[in-house]
Short mmCIF file of C-alpha atoms in Angstrom, two decimals:
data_model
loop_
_atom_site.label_atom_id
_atom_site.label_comp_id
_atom_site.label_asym_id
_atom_site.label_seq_id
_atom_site.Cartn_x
_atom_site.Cartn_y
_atom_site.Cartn_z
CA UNK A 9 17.08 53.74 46.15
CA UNK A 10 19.92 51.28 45.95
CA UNK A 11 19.83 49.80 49.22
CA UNK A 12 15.70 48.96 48.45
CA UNK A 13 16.74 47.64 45.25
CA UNK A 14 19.50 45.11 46.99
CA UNK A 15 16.41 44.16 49.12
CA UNK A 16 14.67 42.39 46.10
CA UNK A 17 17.40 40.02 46.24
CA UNK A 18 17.61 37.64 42.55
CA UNK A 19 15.95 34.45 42.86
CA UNK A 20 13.68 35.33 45.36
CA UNK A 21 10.33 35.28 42.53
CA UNK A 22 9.55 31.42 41.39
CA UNK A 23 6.75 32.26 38.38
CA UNK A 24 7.41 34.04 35.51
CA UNK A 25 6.32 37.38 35.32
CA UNK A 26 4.17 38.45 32.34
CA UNK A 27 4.73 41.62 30.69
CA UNK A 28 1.87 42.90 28.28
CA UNK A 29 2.93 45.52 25.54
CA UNK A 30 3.36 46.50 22.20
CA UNK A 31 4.84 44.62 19.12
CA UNK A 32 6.99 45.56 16.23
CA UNK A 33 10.31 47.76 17.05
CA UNK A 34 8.05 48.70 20.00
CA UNK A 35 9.59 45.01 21.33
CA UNK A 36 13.00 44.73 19.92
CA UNK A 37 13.70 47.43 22.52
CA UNK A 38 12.04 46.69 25.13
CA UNK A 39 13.61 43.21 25.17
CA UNK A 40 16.62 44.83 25.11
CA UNK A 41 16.58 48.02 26.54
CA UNK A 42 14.39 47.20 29.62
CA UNK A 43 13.62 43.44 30.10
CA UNK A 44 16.80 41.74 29.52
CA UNK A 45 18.33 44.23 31.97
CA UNK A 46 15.55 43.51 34.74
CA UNK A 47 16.27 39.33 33.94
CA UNK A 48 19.80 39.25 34.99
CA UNK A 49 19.51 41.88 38.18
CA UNK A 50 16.36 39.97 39.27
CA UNK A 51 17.08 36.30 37.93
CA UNK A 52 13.23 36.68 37.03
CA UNK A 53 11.97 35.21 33.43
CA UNK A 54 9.91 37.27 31.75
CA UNK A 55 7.15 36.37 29.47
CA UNK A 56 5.96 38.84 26.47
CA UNK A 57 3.04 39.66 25.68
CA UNK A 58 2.51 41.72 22.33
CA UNK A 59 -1.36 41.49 22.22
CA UNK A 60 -3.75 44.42 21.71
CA UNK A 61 -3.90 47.79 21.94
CA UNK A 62 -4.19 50.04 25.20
CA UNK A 63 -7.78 50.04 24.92
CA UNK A 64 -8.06 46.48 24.19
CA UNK A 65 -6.72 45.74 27.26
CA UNK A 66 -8.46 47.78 29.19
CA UNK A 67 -11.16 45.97 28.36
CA UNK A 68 -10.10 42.75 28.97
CA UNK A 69 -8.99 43.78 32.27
CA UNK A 70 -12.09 45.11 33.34
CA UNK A 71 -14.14 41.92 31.38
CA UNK A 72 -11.78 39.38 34.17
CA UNK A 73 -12.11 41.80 37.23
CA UNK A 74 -8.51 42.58 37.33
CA UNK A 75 -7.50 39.04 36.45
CA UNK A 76 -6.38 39.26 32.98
CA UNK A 77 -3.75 36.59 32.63
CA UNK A 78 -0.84 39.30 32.69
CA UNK A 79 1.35 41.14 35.70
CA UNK A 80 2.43 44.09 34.04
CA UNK A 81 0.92 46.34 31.21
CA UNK A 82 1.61 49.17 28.99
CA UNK A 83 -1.90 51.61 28.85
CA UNK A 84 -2.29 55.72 28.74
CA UNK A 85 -3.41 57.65 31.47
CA UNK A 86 -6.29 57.59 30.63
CA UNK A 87 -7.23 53.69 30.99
CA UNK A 88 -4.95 54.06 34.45
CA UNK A 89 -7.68 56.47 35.51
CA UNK A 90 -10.25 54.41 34.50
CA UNK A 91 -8.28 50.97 36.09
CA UNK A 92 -8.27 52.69 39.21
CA UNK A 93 -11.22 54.52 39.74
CA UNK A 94 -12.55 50.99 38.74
CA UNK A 95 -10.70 49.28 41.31
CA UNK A 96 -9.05 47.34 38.93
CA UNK A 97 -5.55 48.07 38.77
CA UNK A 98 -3.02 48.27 42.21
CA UNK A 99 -2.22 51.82 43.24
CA UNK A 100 1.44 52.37 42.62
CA UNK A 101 2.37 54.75 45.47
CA UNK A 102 6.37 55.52 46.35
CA UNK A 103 5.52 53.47 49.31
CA UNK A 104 5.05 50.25 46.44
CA UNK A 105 6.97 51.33 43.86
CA UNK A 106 9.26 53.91 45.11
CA UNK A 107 10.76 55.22 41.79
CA UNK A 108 7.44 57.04 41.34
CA UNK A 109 8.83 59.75 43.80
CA UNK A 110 11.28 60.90 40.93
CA UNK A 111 7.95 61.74 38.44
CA UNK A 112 7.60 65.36 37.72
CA UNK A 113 4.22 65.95 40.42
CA UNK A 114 2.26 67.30 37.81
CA UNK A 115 2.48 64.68 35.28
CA UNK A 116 1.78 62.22 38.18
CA UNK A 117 -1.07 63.94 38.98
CA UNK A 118 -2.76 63.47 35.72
CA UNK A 119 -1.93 59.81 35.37
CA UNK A 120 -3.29 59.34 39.09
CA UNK A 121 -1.93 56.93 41.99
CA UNK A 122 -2.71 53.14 39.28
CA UNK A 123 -0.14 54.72 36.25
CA UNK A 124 3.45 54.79 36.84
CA UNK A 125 4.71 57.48 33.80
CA UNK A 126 7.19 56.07 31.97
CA UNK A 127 7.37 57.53 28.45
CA UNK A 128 5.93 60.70 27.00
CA UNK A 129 5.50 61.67 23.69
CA UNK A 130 3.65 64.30 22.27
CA UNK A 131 1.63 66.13 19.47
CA UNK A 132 3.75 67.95 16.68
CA UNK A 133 3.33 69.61 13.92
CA UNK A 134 4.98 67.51 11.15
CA UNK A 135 6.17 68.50 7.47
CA UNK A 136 7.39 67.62 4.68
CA UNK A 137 10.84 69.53 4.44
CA UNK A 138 11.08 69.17 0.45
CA UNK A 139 7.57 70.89 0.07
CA UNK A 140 8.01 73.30 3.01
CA UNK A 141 11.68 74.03 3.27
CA UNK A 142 10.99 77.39 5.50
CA UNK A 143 9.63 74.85 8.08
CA UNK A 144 6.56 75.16 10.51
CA UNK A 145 6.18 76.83 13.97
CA UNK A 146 2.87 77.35 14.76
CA UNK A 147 -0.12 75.59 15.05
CA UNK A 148 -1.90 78.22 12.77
CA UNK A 149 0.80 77.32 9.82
CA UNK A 150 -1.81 74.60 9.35
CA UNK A 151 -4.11 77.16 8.18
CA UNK A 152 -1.72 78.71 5.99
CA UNK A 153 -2.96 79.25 2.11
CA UNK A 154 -0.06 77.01 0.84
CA UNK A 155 -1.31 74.03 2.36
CA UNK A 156 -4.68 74.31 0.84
CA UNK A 157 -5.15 70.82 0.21
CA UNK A 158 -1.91 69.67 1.78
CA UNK A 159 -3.19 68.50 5.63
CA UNK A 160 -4.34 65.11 6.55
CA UNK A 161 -6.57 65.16 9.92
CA UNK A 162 -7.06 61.91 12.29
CA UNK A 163 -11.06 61.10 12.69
CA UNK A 164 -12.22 62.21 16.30
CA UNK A 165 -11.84 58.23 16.99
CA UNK A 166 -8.32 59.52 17.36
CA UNK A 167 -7.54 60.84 20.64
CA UNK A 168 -5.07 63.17 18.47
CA UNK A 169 -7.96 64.70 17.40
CA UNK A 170 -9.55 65.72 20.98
CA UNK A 171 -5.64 67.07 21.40
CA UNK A 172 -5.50 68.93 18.07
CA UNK A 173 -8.64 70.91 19.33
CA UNK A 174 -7.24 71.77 22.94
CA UNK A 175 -4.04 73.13 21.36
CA UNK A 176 -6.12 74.87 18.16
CA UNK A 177 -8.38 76.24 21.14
CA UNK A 178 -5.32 77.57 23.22
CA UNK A 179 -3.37 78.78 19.89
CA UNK A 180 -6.51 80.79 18.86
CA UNK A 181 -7.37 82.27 22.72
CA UNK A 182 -9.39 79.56 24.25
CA UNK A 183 -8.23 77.12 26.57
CA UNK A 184 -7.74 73.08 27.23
CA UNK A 185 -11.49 72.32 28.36
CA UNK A 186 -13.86 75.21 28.82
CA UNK A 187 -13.62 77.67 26.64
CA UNK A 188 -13.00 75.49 23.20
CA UNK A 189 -15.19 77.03 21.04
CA UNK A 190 -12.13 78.77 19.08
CA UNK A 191 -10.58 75.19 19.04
CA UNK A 192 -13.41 74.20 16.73
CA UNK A 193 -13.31 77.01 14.53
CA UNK A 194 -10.10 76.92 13.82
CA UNK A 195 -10.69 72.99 12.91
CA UNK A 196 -13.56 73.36 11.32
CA UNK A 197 -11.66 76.10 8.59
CA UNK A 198 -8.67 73.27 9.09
CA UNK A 199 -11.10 70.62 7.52
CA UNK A 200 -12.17 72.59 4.91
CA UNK A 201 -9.21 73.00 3.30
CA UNK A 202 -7.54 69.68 4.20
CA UNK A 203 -7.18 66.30 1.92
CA UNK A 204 -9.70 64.38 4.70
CA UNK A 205 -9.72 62.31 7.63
CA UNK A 206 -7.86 58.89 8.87
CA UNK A 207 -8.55 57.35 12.07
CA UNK A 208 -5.22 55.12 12.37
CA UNK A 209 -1.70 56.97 12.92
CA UNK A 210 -0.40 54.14 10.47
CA UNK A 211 -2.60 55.37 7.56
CA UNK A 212 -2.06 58.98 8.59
CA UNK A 213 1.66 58.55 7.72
CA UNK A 214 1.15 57.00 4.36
CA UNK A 215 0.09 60.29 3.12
CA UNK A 216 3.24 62.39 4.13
CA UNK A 217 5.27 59.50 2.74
CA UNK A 218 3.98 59.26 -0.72
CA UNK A 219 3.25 63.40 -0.69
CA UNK A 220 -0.63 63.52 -0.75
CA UNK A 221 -0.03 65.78 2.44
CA UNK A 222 2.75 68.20 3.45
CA UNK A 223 2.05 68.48 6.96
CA UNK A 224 -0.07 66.76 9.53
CA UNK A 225 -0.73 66.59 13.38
CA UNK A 226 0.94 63.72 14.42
CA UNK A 227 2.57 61.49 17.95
CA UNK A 228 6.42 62.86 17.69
CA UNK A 229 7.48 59.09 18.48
CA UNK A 230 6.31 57.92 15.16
CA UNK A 231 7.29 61.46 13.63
CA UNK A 232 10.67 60.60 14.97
CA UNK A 233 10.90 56.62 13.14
CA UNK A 234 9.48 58.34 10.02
CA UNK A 235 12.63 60.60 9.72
CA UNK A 236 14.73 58.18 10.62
CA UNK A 237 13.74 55.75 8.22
CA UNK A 238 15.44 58.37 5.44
CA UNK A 239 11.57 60.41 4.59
CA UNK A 240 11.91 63.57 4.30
CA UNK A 241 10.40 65.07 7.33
CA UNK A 242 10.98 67.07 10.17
CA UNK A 243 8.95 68.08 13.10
CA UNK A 244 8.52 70.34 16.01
CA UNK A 245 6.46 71.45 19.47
CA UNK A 246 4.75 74.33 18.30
CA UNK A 247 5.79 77.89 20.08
CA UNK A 248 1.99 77.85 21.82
CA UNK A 249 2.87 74.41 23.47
CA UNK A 250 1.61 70.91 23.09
CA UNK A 251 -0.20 68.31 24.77
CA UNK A 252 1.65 64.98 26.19
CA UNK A 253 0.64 61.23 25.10
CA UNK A 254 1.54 59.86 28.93
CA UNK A 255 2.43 55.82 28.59
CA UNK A 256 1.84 54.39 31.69
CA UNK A 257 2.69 50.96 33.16
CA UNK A 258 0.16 49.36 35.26
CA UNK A 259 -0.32 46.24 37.55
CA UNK A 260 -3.45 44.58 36.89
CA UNK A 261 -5.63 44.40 41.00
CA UNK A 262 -5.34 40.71 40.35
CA UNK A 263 -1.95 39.97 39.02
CA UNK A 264 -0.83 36.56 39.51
CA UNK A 265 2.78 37.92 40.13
CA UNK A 266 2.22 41.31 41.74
CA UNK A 267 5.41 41.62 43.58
CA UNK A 268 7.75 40.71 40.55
CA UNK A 269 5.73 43.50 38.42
CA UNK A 270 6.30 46.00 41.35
CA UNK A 271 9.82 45.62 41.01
CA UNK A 272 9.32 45.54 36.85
CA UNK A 273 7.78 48.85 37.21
CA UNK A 274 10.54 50.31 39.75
CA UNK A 275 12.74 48.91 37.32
CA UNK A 276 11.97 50.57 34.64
CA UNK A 277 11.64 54.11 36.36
CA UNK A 278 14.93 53.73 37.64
CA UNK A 279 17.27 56.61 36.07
CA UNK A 280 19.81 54.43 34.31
CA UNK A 281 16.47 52.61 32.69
CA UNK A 282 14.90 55.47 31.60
CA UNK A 283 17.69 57.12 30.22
CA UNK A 284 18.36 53.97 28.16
CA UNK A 285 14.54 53.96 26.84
CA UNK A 286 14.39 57.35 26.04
CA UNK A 287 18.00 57.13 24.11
CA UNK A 288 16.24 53.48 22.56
CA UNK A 289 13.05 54.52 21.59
CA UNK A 290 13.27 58.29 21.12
CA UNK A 291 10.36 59.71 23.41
CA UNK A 292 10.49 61.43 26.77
CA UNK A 293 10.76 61.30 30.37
CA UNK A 294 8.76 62.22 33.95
CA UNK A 295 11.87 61.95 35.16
CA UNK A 296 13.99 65.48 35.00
CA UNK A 297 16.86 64.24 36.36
CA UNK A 298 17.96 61.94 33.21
CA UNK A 299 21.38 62.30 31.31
CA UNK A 300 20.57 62.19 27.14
CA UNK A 301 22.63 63.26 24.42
CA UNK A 302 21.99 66.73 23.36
CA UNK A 303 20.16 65.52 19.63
CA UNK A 304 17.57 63.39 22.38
CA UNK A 305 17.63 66.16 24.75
CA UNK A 306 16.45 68.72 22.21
CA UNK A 307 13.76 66.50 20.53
CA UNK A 308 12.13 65.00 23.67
CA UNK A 309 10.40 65.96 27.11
CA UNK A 310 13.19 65.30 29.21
CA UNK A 311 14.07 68.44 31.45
CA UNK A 312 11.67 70.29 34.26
CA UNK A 313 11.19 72.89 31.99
CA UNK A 314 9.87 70.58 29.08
CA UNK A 315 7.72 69.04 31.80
CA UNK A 316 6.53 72.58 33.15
CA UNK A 317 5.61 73.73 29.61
CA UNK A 318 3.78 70.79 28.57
CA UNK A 319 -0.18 72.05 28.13
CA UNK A 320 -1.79 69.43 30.68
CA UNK A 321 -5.51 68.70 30.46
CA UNK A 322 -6.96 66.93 33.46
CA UNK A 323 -8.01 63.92 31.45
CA UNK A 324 -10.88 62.90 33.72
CA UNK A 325 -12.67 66.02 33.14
CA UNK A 326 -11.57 65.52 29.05
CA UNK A 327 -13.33 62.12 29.55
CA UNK A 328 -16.62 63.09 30.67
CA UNK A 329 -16.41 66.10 27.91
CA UNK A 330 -15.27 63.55 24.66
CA UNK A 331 -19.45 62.46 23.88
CA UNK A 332 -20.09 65.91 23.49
CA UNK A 333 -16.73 66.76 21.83
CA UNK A 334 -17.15 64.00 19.47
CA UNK A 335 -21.02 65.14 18.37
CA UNK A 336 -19.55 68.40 17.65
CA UNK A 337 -16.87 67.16 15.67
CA UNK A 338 -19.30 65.39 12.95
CA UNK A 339 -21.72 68.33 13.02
CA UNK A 340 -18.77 71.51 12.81
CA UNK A 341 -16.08 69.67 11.67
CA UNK A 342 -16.66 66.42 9.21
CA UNK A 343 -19.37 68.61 7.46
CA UNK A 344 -16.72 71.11 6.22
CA UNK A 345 -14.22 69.05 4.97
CA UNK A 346 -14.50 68.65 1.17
#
């Protein structure tokens, strides 16, 4: 891996290379966890780009045919699945990009050969420890009698809220897919007895911060800023498993700079690099060969056996299933909430 990365010798890219992501804290360290880094190995300047979500820029890649006016971009699996069944985004294979050879195979699998995987979070089960000082470890403590009243749930707008019904369905004897029919049940009883339904994880938080809700579904990365910031909160991965948000980066089919962003993406796969986002930005890793401290390690996806426990949908099939799954959301779900 070293001798390909003295290959791409510094100097050797003329443009800038233009980096699409996320803004907030989201850049602070990036900037300097990641791209200032990849700057002085590469002697490349890199341009930032903190417009619009995943989804938004999906769609403007697929609105330019590939040509979206940036070389590098942060998405989910799921638009890398899209991207490349669409022919829109440049396969990333080891032959390309060959730090994608040290990915855990199965999480690989699920981003397909356009997503390079290089951050995971994933859903947990937050609370408030003030209000629940025994703590939570199950998925069915959300059905518990002393949080009648107490749980805010995402709208099915959400993807958290396709997730929260693949782990309710597993919890309660279903499965990820097929069999969800105890998923629903479970909640349909959960939005019954909750305090009702946000669609953005931003509002979702404002109601364990000011104590409308004791405990809530919610993306461990933002769980993780929330206790941080003093709240407090704790969180866990419940004992029946959870399901992984998988970041991906991906190289738009016609990038401007498309050998620059190759060597972005290797970059940032590289072991050293992903042991200083994880550590940065407190999420996981594909990669199970990273060194963390042990307060990371035991918080984040970041061994083989995190990666092997991880509850992995095959997203394409979870595509084609989320019309249906969101018509039987407002007709079993929305109706029972109070």
């Amino acid at each position: 891996m070293i001798g390909m990365i003295m290959v791409w010798a510094p100097g050797a890219i003329a443009q800038d290379l233009i980096v699409n992501s996320y803004g907030g804290p989201y850049e602070a360290i990036i900037r300097e966890r990641i791209i200032e880094p990849f700057e002085q190995q590469f002697g490349v300047d890199v341009v930032y780009d903190a417009v619009g979500s995943a989804s938004q820029d999906y769609a403007k890649i697929k609105a330019t045919g590939g040509r979206p006016g940036f070389d590098v971009v942060v998405m989910t699996a799921s638009q890398s699945l899209d991207g490349c069944r669409d022919g829109l985004l440049e396969p990333l294979t080891p032959a390309a990009v060959p730090n994608v050879a040290a990915l855990n195979p199965r999480v690989r699998e699920i981003a397909g050969e356009c997503g390079a995987v290089h951050e995971l979070q994933y859903l947990s089960l937050v609370w408030r420890k003030d209000k629940l000082p025994q703590g939570l470890t199950s998925w069915s403590d959300l059905l518990d009698d002393k949080l009648e009243g107490k749980v805010i749930l995402p709208t099915f707008q959400n993807v958290m809220a396709a997730y929260l019904i693949a782990v309710m369905s597993v919890t309660h004897g279903g499965d990820l897919l097929e069999a969800v029919d105890p998923g629903f049940q479970a909640v349909a009883e959960l939005a019954h007895r909750s305090v009702g339904f946000e669609q953005a994880s931003s509002v979702m938080e404002t109601y364990i911060k000011d104590g409308r809700a004791w405990a809530m579904p919610f993306w461990n990365g933002r769980a993780q800023l929330l206790m941080e910031s003093g709240l407090p909160i704790d969180y866990v991965s419940p004992k029946e498993g959870t399901v992984p948000l998988v970041a991906t980066l991906n190289v738009p089919s016609g990038a401007e700079n498309k050998d620059a962003a190759l060597k972005f993406v290797n970059f940032w796969l590289e072991k050293t690099s992903q042991e200083a986002w994880v550590t940065g930005y407190k999420v996981g890793s594909a990669r199970p060969d990273i060194d963390v401290p042990d307060d990371v390690r035991n918080r984040q996806i970041t061994t083989a056996a995190d990666l092997d426990a991880l509850l992995l949908p095959d997203l394409a099939a979870l595509s084609q299933r989320l019309p249906q799954w969101g018509s039987r959301w407002e007709r079993e779900v929305v109706t029972q909430a109070r």
